[in-house]
Amino acid sequence: MRLRLDLAYQGTDFAGWSRQPGLRTVQGVLEGALATLFRREGVAPRLVVAGRTDAGVHASRQVAHLDVTAAALDAVTRPRRGEAGSGAAVDPGAVLVRRLRGILGSHDADVVVRSARPAAEGFDARFSAVWRRYEYRVADASAEHDPMQRHRTVWYPRELDVDSMDVAAQTLIGLADFAAFCKPREEATTIRTLQSYRWRRSGDGALVASLQADAFCHSMVRALVGACLAVGEGRLDVGGPTELLHARERTSAFKVLPAKGLTLTEVGYPPDEELAARAQQTRARRELHVDGVVG
């Protein structure tokens, strides 16, 4: 059976999502916890994630799935002797969350499993997704530099014009080749649909970018943010990012921003009856182009 996990993590001390030998990663920590939980069942679950975030990137609403047998899930979620309510009906997902938190909590509190539940027929955390949404936080010279937010906010030394940044951001919306804003990967497509991109000031004065796309190629979000910061600082006019987009070449006209300001905030999926078709459609595209879905 397939389980859907909804996750949150602070990416500061992780070398990204993907499991890597000798490095602490979100996938490695979570799969280690799952292996501990399922060890008596001889199961080592593997996670498939909606978006493989880079080193230092955070997530407030990440989604992953794993496949386990019903027997193995029953074994690890069965009420234990002396547990309160052991005679009542058991929600396996709630029990799984509680036991994973027991394993993760004392040493790895920067990863939280928010919920676990049986996935709908045809669900695939990666291929069924129809959009990913990110936020990026920047505290410029006029914003409050709150040390409590330092792990998820980039402090910028100059004042930025958020209105011009917002105008520039909206000119980039649509289906396009985002090669100018993506780190090159051999045989990988850089064609994406940027569904929304807006800038605003939050209550603490920080500038917050919100971006949504069907998928993001490597470093795309941080490059798009960097281009708009160049507009806000006056180094590019509001039409500059669009001109760079049409040129489809990497440029030194802006800097790719650090990972620490970036958070994956939500992943969107179609209605349950469309999940399988969406996954099949996405896989077909991936077979034509070696592709990724990272921020």
mmCIF file of C-alpha atoms in Angstrom:
data_model
loop_
_atom_site.group_PDB
_atom_site.id
_atom_site.type_symbol
_atom_site.label_atom_id
_atom_site.label_comp_id
_atom_site.label_asym_id
_atom_site.label_seq_id
_atom_site.Cartn_x
_atom_site.Cartn_y
_atom_site.Cartn_z
ATOM 1 C CA MET A 1 0.000 0.000 0.000
ATOM 2 C CA ARG A 2 1.088 3.580 -0.604
ATOM 3 C CA LEU A 3 1.245 6.191 2.162
ATOM 4 C CA ARG A 4 1.332 9.957 1.723
ATOM 5 C CA LEU A 5 3.509 11.906 4.169
ATOM 6 C CA ASP A 6 3.253 15.661 4.642
ATOM 7 C CA LEU A 7 6.525 17.090 5.969
ATOM 8 C CA ALA A 8 8.215 20.231 7.214
ATOM 9 C CA TYR A 9 11.899 20.887 7.775
ATOM 10 C CA GLN A 10 14.439 23.608 8.377
ATOM 11 C CA GLY A 11 17.080 23.127 5.712
ATOM 12 C CA THR A 12 19.937 24.988 7.391
ATOM 13 C CA ASP A 13 21.856 21.911 8.538
ATOM 14 C CA PHE A 14 20.957 19.655 5.624
ATOM 15 C CA ALA A 15 22.861 19.020 2.395
ATOM 16 C CA GLY A 16 19.545 19.108 0.547
ATOM 17 C CA TRP A 17 16.757 16.552 0.261
ATOM 18 C CA SER A 18 18.419 13.733 -1.695
ATOM 19 C CA ARG A 19 20.266 10.946 0.079
ATOM 20 C CA GLN A 20 24.062 11.331 -0.305
ATOM 21 C CA PRO A 21 26.816 9.156 1.199
ATOM 22 C CA GLY A 22 28.476 10.798 4.187
ATOM 23 C CA LEU A 23 26.159 13.831 4.213
ATOM 24 C CA ARG A 24 23.175 14.665 6.379
ATOM 25 C CA THR A 25 20.122 15.019 4.141
ATOM 26 C CA VAL A 26 16.388 15.183 4.771
ATOM 27 C CA GLN A 27 15.750 11.980 2.860
ATOM 28 C CA GLY A 28 18.554 10.213 4.706
ATOM 29 C CA VAL A 29 17.259 11.246 8.137
ATOM 30 C CA LEU A 30 13.652 10.306 7.382
ATOM 31 C CA GLU A 31 14.523 6.990 5.749
ATOM 32 C CA GLY A 32 16.764 6.234 8.714
ATOM 33 C CA ALA A 33 13.827 6.810 11.062
ATOM 34 C CA LEU A 34 11.572 4.634 8.908
ATOM 35 C CA ALA A 35 14.191 1.870 8.807
ATOM 36 C CA THR A 36 14.350 1.958 12.613
ATOM 37 C CA LEU A 37 10.581 1.743 12.877
ATOM 38 C CA PHE A 38 10.212 -1.096 10.367
ATOM 39 C CA ARG A 39 13.413 -3.000 11.204
ATOM 40 C CA ARG A 40 11.606 -5.993 12.760
ATOM 41 C CA GLU A 41 9.541 -6.333 9.602
ATOM 42 C CA GLY A 42 12.631 -6.453 7.414
ATOM 43 C CA VAL A 43 11.448 -3.380 5.496
ATOM 44 C CA ALA A 44 13.584 -0.390 4.477
ATOM 45 C CA PRO A 45 11.065 2.076 2.979
ATOM 46 C CA ARG A 46 12.223 4.488 0.290
ATOM 47 C CA LEU A 47 10.706 7.935 -0.102
ATOM 48 C CA VAL A 48 9.633 9.647 -3.332
ATOM 49 C CA VAL A 49 9.318 13.407 -2.906
ATOM 50 C CA ALA A 50 7.399 16.156 -4.695
ATOM 51 C CA GLY A 51 10.404 18.482 -5.001
ATOM 52 C CA ARG A 52 14.054 17.698 -4.316
ATOM 53 C CA THR A 53 15.102 20.841 -2.462
ATOM 54 C CA ASP A 54 18.722 22.018 -2.511
ATOM 55 C CA ALA A 55 21.104 22.382 0.420
ATOM 56 C CA GLY A 56 19.845 25.021 2.845
ATOM 57 C CA VAL A 57 16.315 25.245 1.397
ATOM 58 C CA HIS A 58 13.438 24.874 3.859
ATOM 59 C CA ALA A 59 9.958 23.356 3.494
ATOM 60 C CA SER A 60 6.759 24.042 5.391
ATOM 61 C CA ARG A 61 4.556 21.765 3.240
ATOM 62 C CA GLN A 62 6.633 19.144 1.467
ATOM 63 C CA VAL A 63 4.974 15.917 0.247
ATOM 64 C CA ALA A 64 6.445 12.421 -0.118
ATOM 65 C CA HIS A 65 5.191 8.876 -0.491
ATOM 66 C CA LEU A 66 6.409 5.425 0.477
ATOM 67 C CA ASP A 67 5.211 1.913 -0.266
ATOM 68 C CA VAL A 68 4.830 -0.678 2.495
ATOM 69 C CA THR A 69 2.831 -3.844 2.906
ATOM 70 C CA ALA A 70 -0.372 -3.683 4.912
ATOM 71 C CA ALA A 71 1.050 -6.313 7.261
ATOM 72 C CA ALA A 72 4.185 -4.267 7.972
ATOM 73 C CA LEU A 73 2.161 -1.121 8.625
ATOM 74 C CA ASP A 74 -0.167 -3.011 10.951
ATOM 75 C CA ALA A 75 2.813 -4.395 12.875
ATOM 76 C CA VAL A 76 4.399 -0.993 13.545
ATOM 77 C CA THR A 77 1.134 0.817 14.354
ATOM 78 C CA ARG A 78 -0.484 -1.875 16.511
ATOM 79 C CA PRO A 79 -1.264 -0.545 20.040
ATOM 80 C CA ARG A 80 1.431 -1.474 22.520
ATOM 81 C CA ARG A 81 0.800 -2.871 25.940
ATOM 82 C CA GLY A 82 -0.141 -0.159 28.397
ATOM 83 C CA GLU A 83 -0.842 2.506 25.775
ATOM 84 C CA ALA A 84 -3.840 4.715 26.498
ATOM 85 C CA GLY A 85 -6.849 3.786 24.392
ATOM 86 C CA SER A 86 -5.330 0.474 23.332
ATOM 87 C CA GLY A 87 -8.805 -1.016 23.042
ATOM 88 C CA ALA A 88 -10.124 1.710 20.756
ATOM 89 C CA ALA A 89 -10.030 1.892 16.975
ATOM 90 C CA VAL A 90 -6.567 2.833 15.709
ATOM 91 C CA ASP A 91 -5.726 5.441 13.063
ATOM 92 C CA PRO A 92 -2.547 3.920 11.552
ATOM 93 C CA GLY A 93 -1.449 7.261 10.103
ATOM 94 C CA ALA A 94 -1.672 9.059 13.439
ATOM 95 C CA VAL A 95 0.228 6.258 15.175
ATOM 96 C CA LEU A 96 2.903 6.275 12.476
ATOM 97 C CA VAL A 97 3.351 10.042 12.891
ATOM 98 C CA ARG A 98 3.618 9.737 16.656
ATOM 99 C CA ARG A 99 6.221 6.982 16.475
ATOM 100 C CA LEU A 100 8.269 8.718 13.809
ATOM 101 C CA ARG A 101 8.283 11.865 15.920
ATOM 102 C CA GLY A 102 9.488 9.785 18.843
ATOM 103 C CA ILE A 103 12.472 8.677 16.767
ATOM 104 C CA LEU A 104 13.179 12.043 15.145
ATOM 105 C CA GLY A 105 12.348 14.411 17.980
ATOM 106 C CA SER A 106 15.279 14.125 20.352
ATOM 107 C CA HIS A 107 18.041 14.542 17.755
ATOM 108 C CA ASP A 108 16.476 15.761 14.521
ATOM 109 C CA ALA A 109 13.766 18.209 15.499
ATOM 110 C CA ASP A 110 14.486 20.170 12.336
ATOM 111 C CA VAL A 111 12.377 17.536 10.488
ATOM 112 C CA VAL A 112 8.696 17.048 11.342
ATOM 113 C CA VAL A 113 6.227 14.582 9.867
ATOM 114 C CA ARG A 114 2.971 16.561 9.910
ATOM 115 C CA SER A 115 0.640 13.783 8.780
ATOM 116 C CA ALA A 116 0.531 10.314 7.243
ATOM 117 C CA ARG A 117 -2.408 8.712 5.466
ATOM 118 C CA PRO A 118 -3.205 6.132 2.788
ATOM 119 C CA ALA A 119 -2.706 7.702 -0.627
ATOM 120 C CA ALA A 120 -5.520 7.831 -3.157
ATOM 121 C CA GLU A 121 -5.391 5.405 -6.071
ATOM 122 C CA GLY A 122 -2.818 6.558 -8.638
ATOM 123 C CA PHE A 123 -1.103 9.063 -6.321
ATOM 124 C CA ASP A 124 2.585 9.775 -6.929
ATOM 125 C CA ALA A 125 4.118 12.547 -4.808
ATOM 126 C CA ARG A 126 6.380 13.672 -7.652
ATOM 127 C CA PHE A 127 4.611 12.896 -10.905
ATOM 128 C CA SER A 128 1.015 13.614 -9.840
ATOM 129 C CA ALA A 129 1.821 17.172 -8.723
ATOM 130 C CA VAL A 130 0.460 19.982 -10.895
ATOM 131 C CA TRP A 131 2.292 22.851 -9.199
ATOM 132 C CA ARG A 132 4.840 23.773 -6.537
ATOM 133 C CA ARG A 133 4.799 27.032 -4.592
ATOM 134 C CA TYR A 134 7.798 28.718 -2.964
ATOM 135 C CA GLU A 135 8.398 31.839 -0.899
ATOM 136 C CA TYR A 136 11.622 33.810 -0.632
ATOM 137 C CA ARG A 137 12.321 36.328 2.185
ATOM 138 C CA VAL A 138 14.693 39.298 1.922
ATOM 139 C CA ALA A 139 15.227 41.943 4.604
ATOM 140 C CA ASP A 140 16.566 45.046 2.873
ATOM 141 C CA ALA A 141 18.009 48.174 4.501
ATOM 142 C CA SER A 142 14.566 49.490 5.489
ATOM 143 C CA ALA A 143 13.311 46.222 7.024
ATOM 144 C CA GLU A 144 13.685 44.963 10.562
ATOM 145 C CA HIS A 145 16.619 42.534 10.796
ATOM 146 C CA ASP A 146 15.118 40.001 13.156
ATOM 147 C CA PRO A 147 17.673 37.458 14.449
ATOM 148 C CA MET A 148 14.816 35.020 15.096
ATOM 149 C CA GLN A 149 14.265 34.913 11.314
ATOM 150 C CA ARG A 150 17.923 34.770 10.308
ATOM 151 C CA HIS A 151 17.857 31.136 9.136
ATOM 152 C CA ARG A 152 15.122 31.807 6.566
ATOM 153 C CA THR A 153 15.797 35.419 5.577
ATOM 154 C CA VAL A 154 18.572 36.956 3.472
ATOM 155 C CA TRP A 155 19.756 40.307 4.835
ATOM 156 C CA TYR A 156 20.346 42.716 1.960
ATOM 157 C CA PRO A 157 22.439 45.864 2.559
ATOM 158 C CA ARG A 158 20.515 48.255 0.268
ATOM 159 C CA GLU A 159 16.927 49.478 0.107
ATOM 160 C CA LEU A 160 14.793 47.858 -2.589
ATOM 161 C CA ASP A 161 11.811 49.153 -4.572
ATOM 162 C CA VAL A 162 9.221 46.399 -4.043
ATOM 163 C CA ASP A 163 6.719 47.928 -6.483
ATOM 164 C CA SER A 164 9.083 47.807 -9.456
ATOM 165 C CA MET A 165 10.140 44.294 -8.434
ATOM 166 C CA ASP A 166 6.509 43.186 -8.461
ATOM 167 C CA VAL A 167 5.923 44.656 -11.922
ATOM 168 C CA ALA A 168 9.047 42.948 -13.278
ATOM 169 C CA ALA A 169 8.043 39.627 -11.708
ATOM 170 C CA GLN A 170 4.652 39.607 -13.395
ATOM 171 C CA THR A 171 6.191 40.101 -16.850
ATOM 172 C CA LEU A 172 7.846 36.671 -16.474
ATOM 173 C CA ILE A 173 4.609 34.717 -15.965
ATOM 174 C CA GLY A 174 3.699 32.134 -18.594
ATOM 175 C CA LEU A 175 5.085 29.207 -20.565
ATOM 176 C CA ALA A 176 8.679 29.896 -21.614
ATOM 177 C CA ASP A 177 12.207 28.571 -21.870
ATOM 178 C CA PHE A 178 13.797 29.669 -18.576
ATOM 179 C CA ALA A 179 17.356 28.757 -19.597
ATOM 180 C CA ALA A 180 18.580 32.186 -18.451
ATOM 181 C CA PHE A 181 17.410 31.363 -14.921
ATOM 182 C CA CYS A 182 18.347 27.669 -14.651
ATOM 183 C CA LYS A 183 21.630 25.966 -13.868
ATOM 184 C CA PRO A 184 22.474 23.911 -16.980
ATOM 185 C CA ARG A 185 22.013 20.150 -16.784
ATOM 186 C CA GLU A 186 22.924 17.911 -19.695
ATOM 187 C CA GLU A 187 19.858 16.959 -21.785
ATOM 188 C CA ALA A 188 17.496 18.649 -19.303
ATOM 189 C CA THR A 189 14.669 20.832 -20.529
ATOM 190 C CA THR A 190 14.346 24.351 -19.124
ATOM 191 C CA ILE A 191 10.823 24.907 -20.442
ATOM 192 C CA ARG A 192 8.440 25.677 -17.587
ATOM 193 C CA THR A 193 5.117 27.367 -16.942
ATOM 194 C CA LEU A 194 5.534 30.056 -14.307
ATOM 195 C CA GLN A 195 1.959 30.369 -13.055
ATOM 196 C CA SER A 196 2.409 33.273 -10.643
ATOM 197 C CA TYR A 197 5.173 35.518 -9.304
ATOM 198 C CA ARG A 198 4.495 38.412 -6.901
ATOM 199 C CA TRP A 199 6.430 40.552 -4.402
ATOM 200 C CA ARG A 200 5.079 42.189 -1.222
ATOM 201 C CA ARG A 201 6.285 43.564 2.103
ATOM 202 C CA SER A 202 5.356 41.511 5.144
ATOM 203 C CA GLY A 203 4.361 42.891 8.531
ATOM 204 C CA ASP A 204 7.979 42.961 9.734
ATOM 205 C CA GLY A 205 9.076 44.883 6.634
ATOM 206 C CA ALA A 206 10.767 41.959 4.896
ATOM 207 C CA LEU A 207 10.206 41.564 1.169
ATOM 208 C CA VAL A 208 8.497 38.266 0.343
ATOM 209 C CA ALA A 209 8.378 36.723 -3.116
ATOM 210 C CA SER A 210 5.736 34.095 -3.879
ATOM 211 C CA LEU A 211 6.298 31.924 -6.954
ATOM 212 C CA GLN A 212 4.265 29.055 -8.371
ATOM 213 C CA ALA A 213 5.039 26.858 -11.376
ATOM 214 C CA ASP A 214 4.273 23.424 -12.752
ATOM 215 C CA ALA A 215 7.875 22.598 -11.801
ATOM 216 C CA PHE A 216 11.129 24.473 -11.215
ATOM 217 C CA CYS A 217 14.488 23.571 -12.692
ATOM 218 C CA HIS A 218 17.728 23.763 -10.728
ATOM 219 C CA SER A 219 18.305 27.189 -9.068
ATOM 220 C CA MET A 220 15.399 28.723 -11.026
ATOM 221 C CA VAL A 221 13.597 30.289 -8.055
ATOM 222 C CA ARG A 222 16.740 31.858 -6.607
ATOM 223 C CA ALA A 223 17.739 33.201 -10.026
ATOM 224 C CA LEU A 224 14.304 34.733 -10.630
ATOM 225 C CA VAL A 225 14.538 36.371 -7.206
ATOM 226 C CA GLY A 226 18.021 37.681 -7.992
ATOM 227 C CA ALA A 227 16.840 39.237 -11.252
ATOM 228 C CA CYS A 228 14.051 41.117 -9.482
ATOM 229 C CA LEU A 229 16.425 42.310 -6.757
ATOM 230 C CA ALA A 230 18.547 43.824 -9.526
ATOM 231 C CA VAL A 231 15.416 45.700 -10.630
ATOM 232 C CA GLY A 232 14.627 46.793 -7.071
ATOM 233 C CA GLU A 233 18.146 48.141 -6.672
ATOM 234 C CA GLY A 234 18.048 49.973 -10.012
ATOM 235 C CA ARG A 235 20.656 47.869 -11.816
ATOM 236 C CA LEU A 236 18.011 46.572 -14.264
ATOM 237 C CA ASP A 237 14.879 48.313 -15.512
ATOM 238 C CA VAL A 238 11.538 46.553 -15.086
ATOM 239 C CA GLY A 239 11.764 45.061 -18.570
ATOM 240 C CA GLY A 240 15.269 43.703 -17.984
ATOM 241 C CA PRO A 241 14.303 40.248 -16.648
ATOM 242 C CA THR A 242 12.000 39.668 -19.641
ATOM 243 C CA GLU A 243 14.808 40.601 -22.046
ATOM 244 C CA LEU A 244 17.072 38.103 -20.270
ATOM 245 C CA LEU A 245 14.328 35.468 -20.467
ATOM 246 C CA HIS A 246 14.075 35.900 -24.245
ATOM 247 C CA ALA A 247 17.864 35.741 -24.620
ATOM 248 C CA ARG A 248 17.797 32.247 -23.012
ATOM 249 C CA GLU A 249 21.424 32.497 -21.858
ATOM 250 C CA ARG A 250 23.005 32.717 -18.420
ATOM 251 C CA THR A 251 24.184 36.213 -17.558
ATOM 252 C CA SER A 252 26.100 38.206 -14.966
ATOM 253 C CA ALA A 253 23.399 40.912 -14.883
ATOM 254 C CA PHE A 254 22.128 39.532 -11.550
ATOM 255 C CA LYS A 255 23.194 37.187 -8.761
ATOM 256 C CA VAL A 256 21.553 33.913 -7.824
ATOM 257 C CA LEU A 257 20.396 34.400 -4.231
ATOM 258 C CA PRO A 258 21.450 32.151 -1.322
ATOM 259 C CA ALA A 259 19.346 29.086 -0.457
ATOM 260 C CA LYS A 260 18.576 30.182 3.111
ATOM 261 C CA GLY A 261 15.786 32.571 2.093
ATOM 262 C CA LEU A 262 13.834 29.915 0.181
ATOM 263 C CA THR A 263 10.944 27.806 1.517
ATOM 264 C CA LEU A 264 8.741 25.285 -0.287
ATOM 265 C CA THR A 265 5.296 26.227 1.025
ATOM 266 C CA GLU A 266 2.847 23.990 -0.828
ATOM 267 C CA VAL A 267 2.441 21.326 -3.509
ATOM 268 C CA GLY A 268 -0.770 21.119 -5.545
ATOM 269 C CA TYR A 269 -2.442 17.951 -6.828
ATOM 270 C CA PRO A 270 -5.480 17.360 -9.048
ATOM 271 C CA PRO A 271 -8.688 15.663 -7.834
ATOM 272 C CA ASP A 272 -8.205 12.031 -6.826
ATOM 273 C CA GLU A 273 -9.776 10.677 -10.004
ATOM 274 C CA GLU A 274 -7.155 12.544 -12.090
ATOM 275 C CA LEU A 275 -4.041 11.538 -10.121
ATOM 276 C CA ALA A 276 -3.081 8.501 -12.203
ATOM 277 C CA ALA A 277 -3.568 10.298 -15.528
ATOM 278 C CA ARG A 278 -1.505 13.243 -14.333
ATOM 279 C CA ALA A 279 1.336 10.950 -13.221
ATOM 280 C CA GLN A 280 1.301 9.148 -16.576
ATOM 281 C CA GLN A 281 1.340 12.438 -18.472
ATOM 282 C CA THR A 282 4.264 13.800 -16.433
ATOM 283 C CA ARG A 283 6.294 10.598 -16.798
ATOM 284 C CA ALA A 284 5.835 10.728 -20.561
ATOM 285 C CA ARG A 285 7.314 14.239 -20.642
ATOM 286 C CA ARG A 286 10.219 13.176 -18.421
ATOM 287 C CA GLU A 287 11.047 10.370 -20.849
ATOM 288 C CA LEU A 288 11.401 12.959 -23.619
ATOM 289 C CA HIS A 289 13.603 15.240 -21.476
ATOM 290 C CA VAL A 290 15.812 14.246 -18.560
ATOM 291 C CA ASP A 291 14.264 16.497 -15.966
ATOM 292 C CA GLY A 292 14.070 17.511 -12.300
ATOM 293 C CA VAL A 293 11.592 19.286 -10.099
ATOM 294 C CA VAL A 294 13.809 21.081 -7.623
ATOM 295 C CA GLY A 295 13.680 24.711 -6.536
#
